[in-house]
Structure formats: C-alpha cells, structure tokens
Amino acid sequence: MKQNQCNFTYYKLEYNHKVIIKKQERRTSMKKLDSTKLSKEQQEFFATHLAYLATVSKDGIPQVGPKQSMKVKDETHLEYLEKTQQHAFENIKNGSKVAVVVADKPSHTNVRIIGTPKVGEKDDNGWYPVVISIEEIDE
Amino acid sequence: MKQNQCNFTYYKLEYNHKVIIKKQERRTSMKKLDSTKLSKEQQEFFATHLAYLATVSKDGIPQVGPKQSMKVKDETHLEYLEKTQQHAFENIKNGSKVAVVVADKPSHTNVRIIGTPKVGEKDDNGWYPVVISIEEIDE
C-alpha cells in the first residue's frame, strides 16, 4: 500500500531560455496483485474503513452503495449482512459478481477486490449473510 | 433525506409472562425519486462527501473506486477528472453506464445516481473530464 503515498513527480521545462523545475501530481494507479489472499495489513484496512459494494443488474447497469456490515471472514473471503435487500441483493441473486473497495482519503490508499458472492440462510433478524469469495485483489 | 434518520423500530416480546419491549434496527431502504434533478440539499451533500463511482466491464464485471474530483456541474450533471485512466475509464470508453453514491455514515444517509458518462478532451495535465448525465436519483 506504499506506492500511492509519494504523490508527485518533477519535470523540467524551458521557458525564455530558463530551466524551470515543475511539480506535477502523479497519476495514482492501482495494480492487480498476484495474490488472492488478503495480507494482515489488508485485513486490518478492511476492518477499519467503510466498504463500498458494486454489483451489476441483468441489464448491465452498475449499482453501488456502502455496506457497514462488511467484514473479513478469512484471508480469502469477505462477508456482510444483506439488510436492505434491494438492488444489490437482486443483482447478486441474478448472478452478478461483486467489487468491493475500501479507501483512505488522506493517504490516497485503496484496496479493491473482485469476487463471487454466495447468499446464506436468513437469520433471526430477517437478514441474509452474503459470503464473497475473493478472486482478485487490486491495490 | 429524512427517512433514514429514524433507524429503529420497536416490537413486543413475551418472556416468562413478562412483556419486553425490544428495539430492532430497521432496514434502511432507498427509493427511486421521480426527479432527475438534484435538489440544493443533494448538491450540497455531493459537494461535502467523497463520491464512489461504479462501472461495468465488457464482460459484465463491476468495478468501484473513490473519485475525489467528483463534483456537481449543474442540477442534471456530475463531472470528475479521469486521472488514473484505468478500469473505470476503460469501461466508460466501452459504453458502460455509471453509478455514483455519496454516503454519510453517522446519519445513514445515501444519495445515489445512475447516469451516462461522456468523456471530454484531454486537459493540460493529461486528464480527461468526464461529464455524467443524471438519469436516476435514489435516496
């Protein structure tokens, strides 16, 4: 998660025969990691930041919303409670994959996963646990 | 944005012939609004909270990430600067619609839009402005 912390690059410009050093914001890019297992650091990051879940409808329309109950189940799974049972739940039942991101604004740090969700049995509150098998991690 | 602020419902339980009043978290649900114009209150909400953008790949895989540059252009458009030019940009160029959500964790308030993005001309920093025409607002 270190590569996004140094956020500037420097380049030279010539203007009226003077060399000027200019600071330019660097594009902060994410890359797909080789591992599909969450590191201890990534697990901690998921535990301490609000997760946003994206799904896709049958018609190919994206949906996104915060999921306060999202937590790390183990190093290859996330889990959350489907309480509202609206668009995201409908999309998941129709076979949508999911993307989950946690972001830290001050440090420009993001961790994102892509995975396949599986809906469990309704609990006593009428909520459905959804377990997400992690298939890709980007950081 | 008021309907999510009262977040509990009460129900009665009988236990050993005693009536117990129990508090249960209510499902906080969003609904599609009739309007596709952002109210002053919604514009203010977008201006003061970090927006998350979701897109869909050609293969139907969702992507999601924060977009710090997201702002309200006018009551029917959002705009952000595509700096990283990675998955979201690729998906948009391939015709993906977008979903954008802003959430306030303490008050359980969310505003979400669905829209069609249009990529503008590259600016002097090498970034692309993306203007989103709002087609649906959920709150």
Short mmCIF file of C-alpha atoms in Angstrom, two decimals:
data_model
loop_
_atom_site.label_atom_id
_atom_site.label_comp_id
_atom_site.label_asym_id
_atom_site.label_seq_id
_atom_site.Cartn_x
_atom_site.Cartn_y
_atom_site.Cartn_z
CA MET A 1 0.00 0.00 0.00
CA LYS A 2 3.04 2.20 -0.15
CA GLN A 3 3.17 3.12 -3.82
CA ASN A 4 0.48 5.79 -3.61
CA GLN A 5 1.99 7.79 -0.79
CA CYS A 6 4.61 9.64 -2.87
CA ASN A 7 2.24 11.58 -5.00
CA PHE A 8 4.37 13.90 -7.10
CA THR A 9 6.83 13.74 -9.94
CA TYR A 10 9.15 16.51 -11.16
CA TYR A 11 9.90 17.56 -14.69
CA LYS A 12 11.97 20.25 -16.41
CA LEU A 13 10.57 23.00 -18.60
CA GLU A 14 12.43 25.55 -20.68
CA TYR A 15 10.83 28.99 -20.74
CA ASN A 16 12.61 32.01 -22.19
CA HIS A 17 15.89 30.06 -22.03
CA LYS A 18 15.41 29.43 -18.32
CA VAL A 19 15.10 25.96 -16.97
CA ILE A 20 12.11 25.64 -14.66
CA ILE A 21 11.51 22.66 -12.40
CA LYS A 22 7.80 21.95 -12.14
CA LYS A 23 5.94 19.69 -9.75
CA GLN A 24 3.15 17.63 -11.25
CA GLU A 25 0.68 15.40 -9.49
CA ARG A 26 1.35 11.81 -10.44
CA ARG A 27 -1.47 9.54 -11.55
CA THR A 28 -2.09 7.28 -8.61
CA SER A 29 -2.78 3.93 -10.16
CA MET A 30 -3.81 0.60 -8.76
CA LYS A 31 -2.49 -2.75 -9.88
CA LYS A 32 -3.76 -6.29 -9.76
CA LEU A 33 -1.81 -8.32 -7.22
CA ASP A 34 -0.65 -11.88 -7.83
CA SER A 35 -2.19 -13.00 -4.55
CA THR A 36 -5.89 -13.59 -3.90
CA LYS A 37 -5.22 -13.83 -0.15
CA LEU A 38 -5.64 -10.73 2.00
CA SER A 39 -2.48 -9.82 3.90
CA LYS A 40 -2.72 -8.96 7.61
CA GLU A 41 -2.33 -5.29 6.63
CA GLN A 42 -5.18 -5.50 4.10
CA GLN A 43 -7.43 -7.31 6.60
CA GLU A 44 -6.77 -4.51 9.10
CA PHE A 45 -7.55 -1.95 6.41
CA PHE A 46 -10.91 -3.60 5.63
CA ALA A 47 -11.71 -3.76 9.36
CA THR A 48 -11.17 -0.03 9.88
CA HIS A 49 -12.71 1.58 6.77
CA LEU A 50 -16.22 1.73 5.32
CA ALA A 51 -16.60 -0.69 2.39
CA TYR A 52 -18.49 0.13 -0.80
CA LEU A 53 -20.07 -2.72 -2.78
CA ALA A 54 -20.75 -2.62 -6.53
CA THR A 55 -22.93 -5.05 -8.45
CA VAL A 56 -24.40 -5.26 -11.95
CA SER A 57 -28.06 -5.66 -12.93
CA LYS A 58 -29.32 -8.13 -15.54
CA ASP A 59 -29.42 -5.19 -17.96
CA GLY A 60 -25.78 -4.29 -17.33
CA ILE A 61 -26.46 -1.25 -15.12
CA PRO A 62 -23.98 -0.78 -12.23
CA GLN A 63 -25.14 -0.27 -8.67
CA VAL A 64 -23.06 0.91 -5.72
CA GLY A 65 -23.61 1.53 -2.04
CA PRO A 66 -21.88 1.45 1.34
CA LYS A 67 -22.09 -1.75 3.37
CA GLN A 68 -21.36 -1.03 7.01
CA SER A 69 -21.56 -4.70 7.98
CA MET A 70 -18.79 -5.79 5.55
CA LYS A 71 -16.02 -7.65 7.36
CA VAL A 72 -13.18 -10.03 6.65
CA LYS A 73 -14.32 -13.63 7.18
CA ASP A 74 -10.89 -15.12 6.47
CA GLU A 75 -7.98 -14.34 4.17
CA THR A 76 -9.89 -15.39 1.04
CA HIS A 77 -13.45 -14.31 1.97
CA LEU A 78 -15.40 -11.20 2.92
CA GLU A 79 -18.86 -11.33 4.49
CA TYR A 80 -21.69 -8.85 5.00
CA LEU A 81 -25.33 -8.87 6.06
CA GLU A 82 -27.86 -8.05 3.38
CA LYS A 83 -30.35 -5.94 5.32
CA THR A 84 -31.97 -3.67 2.75
CA GLN A 85 -32.46 -6.46 0.18
CA GLN A 86 -32.82 -4.04 -2.68
CA HIS A 87 -30.75 -3.63 -5.86
CA ALA A 88 -27.51 -5.25 -4.70
CA PHE A 89 -29.34 -8.30 -3.35
CA GLU A 90 -31.44 -8.62 -6.51
CA ASN A 91 -28.31 -8.38 -8.68
CA ILE A 92 -26.45 -10.96 -6.59
CA LYS A 93 -29.36 -13.39 -6.79
CA ASN A 94 -29.26 -12.90 -10.58
CA GLY A 95 -25.61 -13.96 -10.70
CA SER A 96 -23.71 -10.65 -10.55
CA LYS A 97 -20.10 -10.69 -9.48
CA VAL A 98 -19.20 -8.04 -6.91
CA ALA A 99 -16.48 -5.42 -6.48
CA VAL A 100 -15.67 -4.10 -3.00
CA VAL A 101 -13.41 -1.15 -2.26
CA VAL A 102 -12.10 0.40 0.93
CA ALA A 103 -10.36 3.76 0.62
CA ASP A 104 -8.38 6.01 2.92
CA LYS A 105 -8.76 9.55 1.63
CA PRO A 106 -5.82 11.24 3.42
CA SER A 107 -3.22 8.70 2.25
CA HIS A 108 -4.80 8.00 -1.19
CA THR A 109 -4.73 4.30 -0.33
CA ASN A 110 -7.31 1.94 -1.84
CA VAL A 111 -7.77 -1.81 -1.66
CA ARG A 112 -10.28 -3.38 -4.03
CA ILE A 113 -11.41 -6.94 -4.51
CA ILE A 114 -13.45 -8.68 -7.19
CA GLY A 115 -15.31 -11.80 -6.12
CA THR A 116 -18.25 -14.15 -6.36
CA PRO A 117 -20.96 -13.76 -3.72
CA LYS A 118 -22.97 -16.58 -2.15
CA VAL A 119 -26.18 -15.90 -0.20
CA GLY A 120 -26.63 -17.84 3.03
CA GLU A 121 -29.74 -18.65 5.04
CA LYS A 122 -31.90 -15.89 6.51
CA ASP A 123 -31.05 -15.14 10.14
CA ASP A 124 -33.39 -14.34 13.05
CA ASN A 125 -33.43 -10.66 12.09
CA GLY A 126 -34.60 -11.44 8.57
CA TRP A 127 -31.17 -10.59 7.15
CA TYR A 128 -29.14 -12.70 4.72
CA PRO A 129 -25.42 -13.27 5.22
CA VAL A 130 -23.52 -12.92 1.94
CA VAL A 131 -20.07 -14.53 1.68
CA ILE A 132 -17.76 -13.23 -1.05
CA SER A 133 -15.02 -15.50 -2.45
CA ILE A 134 -12.11 -13.27 -3.40
CA GLU A 135 -10.85 -13.79 -6.96
CA GLU A 136 -8.78 -10.66 -7.46
CA ILE A 137 -7.13 -8.06 -5.24
CA ASP A 138 -6.07 -4.63 -6.56
CA GLU A 139 -4.06 -2.18 -4.55
CA MET B 1 -33.02 12.51 3.08
CA LYS B 2 -35.02 12.32 6.25
CA GLN B 3 -36.42 8.82 6.07
CA ASN B 4 -33.21 7.12 7.11
CA GLN B 5 -32.59 9.12 10.24
CA CYS B 6 -35.09 7.30 12.45
CA ASN B 7 -33.35 3.99 12.37
CA PHE B 8 -35.16 1.80 14.88
CA THR B 9 -38.47 0.07 15.27
CA TYR B 10 -39.87 -1.42 18.47
CA TYR B 11 -41.61 -4.72 19.00
CA LYS B 12 -43.07 -6.61 21.93
CA LEU B 13 -41.82 -9.95 23.22
CA GLU B 14 -43.29 -12.16 25.91
CA TYR B 15 -40.74 -13.90 28.10
CA ASN B 16 -41.77 -15.77 31.29
CA HIS B 17 -45.13 -13.96 31.16
CA LYS B 18 -43.42 -10.60 31.10
CA VAL B 19 -43.82 -8.24 28.20
CA ILE B 20 -40.49 -6.95 26.97
CA ILE B 21 -40.16 -4.08 24.57
CA LYS B 22 -37.23 -4.68 22.24
CA LYS B 23 -35.51 -2.31 19.90
CA GLN B 24 -34.65 -3.63 16.45
CA GLU B 25 -32.67 -1.97 13.72
CA ARG B 26 -34.94 -1.13 10.81
CA ARG B 27 -33.96 -1.90 7.25
CA THR B 28 -32.86 1.42 5.84
CA SER B 29 -34.02 1.34 2.26
CA MET B 30 -33.52 3.70 -0.64
CA LYS B 31 -36.10 4.59 -3.22
CA LYS B 32 -36.00 5.90 -6.74
CA LEU B 33 -37.13 9.52 -6.87
CA ASP B 34 -39.40 10.92 -9.56
CA SER B 35 -36.98 13.77 -10.21
CA THR B 36 -33.73 13.51 -12.16
CA LYS B 37 -32.71 16.99 -10.97
CA LEU B 38 -30.51 17.31 -7.89
CA SER B 39 -32.08 19.43 -5.17
CA LYS B 40 -30.00 22.13 -3.44
CA GLU B 41 -29.69 19.78 -0.47
CA GLN B 42 -28.45 16.90 -2.63
CA GLN B 43 -25.97 19.18 -4.42
CA GLU B 44 -24.61 20.24 -1.03
CA PHE B 45 -24.39 16.59 0.01
CA PHE B 46 -22.35 15.71 -3.12
CA ALA B 47 -20.09 18.70 -2.50
CA THR B 48 -19.22 17.65 1.05
CA HIS B 49 -18.83 13.85 0.82
CA LEU B 50 -16.44 11.54 -1.02
CA ALA B 51 -18.12 10.01 -4.09
CA TYR B 52 -17.69 6.40 -5.19
CA LEU B 53 -18.04 5.54 -8.88
CA ALA B 54 -19.08 2.12 -10.19
CA THR B 55 -18.78 0.94 -13.79
CA VAL B 56 -19.14 -2.37 -15.63
CA SER B 57 -16.58 -4.08 -17.88
CA LYS B 58 -17.36 -5.55 -21.30
CA ASP B 59 -17.51 -8.93 -19.58
CA GLY B 60 -20.06 -7.74 -17.00
CA ILE B 61 -17.63 -7.42 -14.09
CA PRO B 62 -18.33 -4.46 -11.75
CA GLN B 63 -15.62 -2.01 -10.77
CA VAL B 64 -15.76 0.56 -7.98
CA GLY B 65 -13.47 3.24 -6.62
CA PRO B 66 -13.48 6.64 -4.93
CA LYS B 67 -13.33 9.75 -7.15
CA GLN B 68 -12.14 12.71 -5.15
CA SER B 69 -12.60 15.11 -8.05
CA MET B 70 -16.34 14.32 -8.46
CA LYS B 71 -18.44 17.48 -8.30
CA VAL B 72 -21.85 18.78 -9.26
CA LYS B 73 -21.67 20.52 -12.65
CA ASP B 74 -25.35 21.55 -12.61
CA GLU B 75 -28.61 20.08 -11.34
CA THR B 76 -28.66 17.34 -14.00
CA HIS B 77 -24.92 16.63 -14.38
CA LEU B 78 -21.94 15.49 -12.32
CA GLU B 79 -18.35 15.87 -13.51
CA TYR B 80 -15.00 14.38 -12.49
CA LEU B 81 -11.45 14.25 -13.81
CA GLU B 82 -10.26 10.86 -15.01
CA LYS B 83 -6.67 10.85 -13.77
CA THR B 84 -5.76 7.20 -13.33
CA GLN B 85 -7.31 6.13 -16.65
CA GLN B 86 -7.56 2.52 -15.62
CA HIS B 87 -10.58 0.22 -15.27
CA ALA B 88 -13.29 2.88 -14.87
CA PHE B 89 -12.04 4.85 -17.88
CA GLU B 90 -11.73 1.70 -20.00
CA ASN B 91 -15.27 0.67 -19.05
CA ILE B 92 -16.68 4.13 -19.80
CA LYS B 93 -15.00 4.19 -23.21
CA ASN B 94 -16.62 0.80 -23.85
CA GLY B 95 -20.09 2.24 -23.18
CA SER B 96 -20.67 1.43 -19.50
CA LYS B 97 -23.27 3.41 -17.62
CA VAL B 98 -22.14 4.65 -14.21
CA ALA B 99 -23.49 4.62 -10.68
CA VAL B 100 -22.27 7.23 -8.18
CA VAL B 101 -23.02 7.19 -4.46
CA VAL B 102 -22.26 9.59 -1.62
CA ALA B 103 -22.89 8.35 1.91
CA ASP B 104 -22.91 9.87 5.36
CA LYS B 105 -22.11 7.10 7.82
CA PRO B 106 -23.33 8.70 11.07
CA SER B 107 -26.80 9.59 9.74
CA HIS B 108 -27.18 6.53 7.42
CA THR B 109 -27.95 8.92 4.58
CA ASN B 110 -27.11 7.96 0.99
CA VAL B 111 -27.73 9.62 -2.33
CA ARG B 112 -27.09 7.59 -5.48
CA ILE B 113 -27.37 8.45 -9.14
CA ILE B 114 -27.33 6.36 -12.31
CA GLY B 115 -26.18 8.10 -15.46
CA THR B 116 -24.48 8.09 -18.81
CA PRO B 117 -20.89 9.40 -18.92
CA LYS B 118 -19.30 11.39 -21.73
CA VAL B 119 -15.54 11.80 -21.99
CA GLY B 120 -14.27 15.28 -22.87
CA GLU B 121 -10.99 16.45 -24.35
CA LYS B 122 -7.69 15.84 -22.54
CA ASP B 123 -6.61 18.82 -20.45
CA ASP B 124 -3.10 20.24 -19.95
CA ASN B 125 -2.43 17.80 -17.11
CA GLY B 126 -3.21 14.81 -19.34
CA TRP B 127 -6.51 14.23 -17.54
CA TYR B 128 -9.91 13.71 -19.13
CA PRO B 129 -13.03 15.46 -17.83
CA VAL B 130 -15.99 13.07 -17.66
CA VAL B 131 -19.48 14.57 -17.58
CA ILE B 132 -22.28 12.34 -16.25
CA SER B 133 -25.88 12.95 -17.38
CA ILE B 134 -28.13 12.01 -14.48
CA GLU B 135 -30.92 9.58 -15.43
CA GLU B 136 -32.00 8.35 -12.00
CA ILE B 137 -31.66 9.56 -8.42
CA ASP B 138 -32.15 7.23 -5.44
CA GLU B 139 -32.27 8.43 -1.88
#
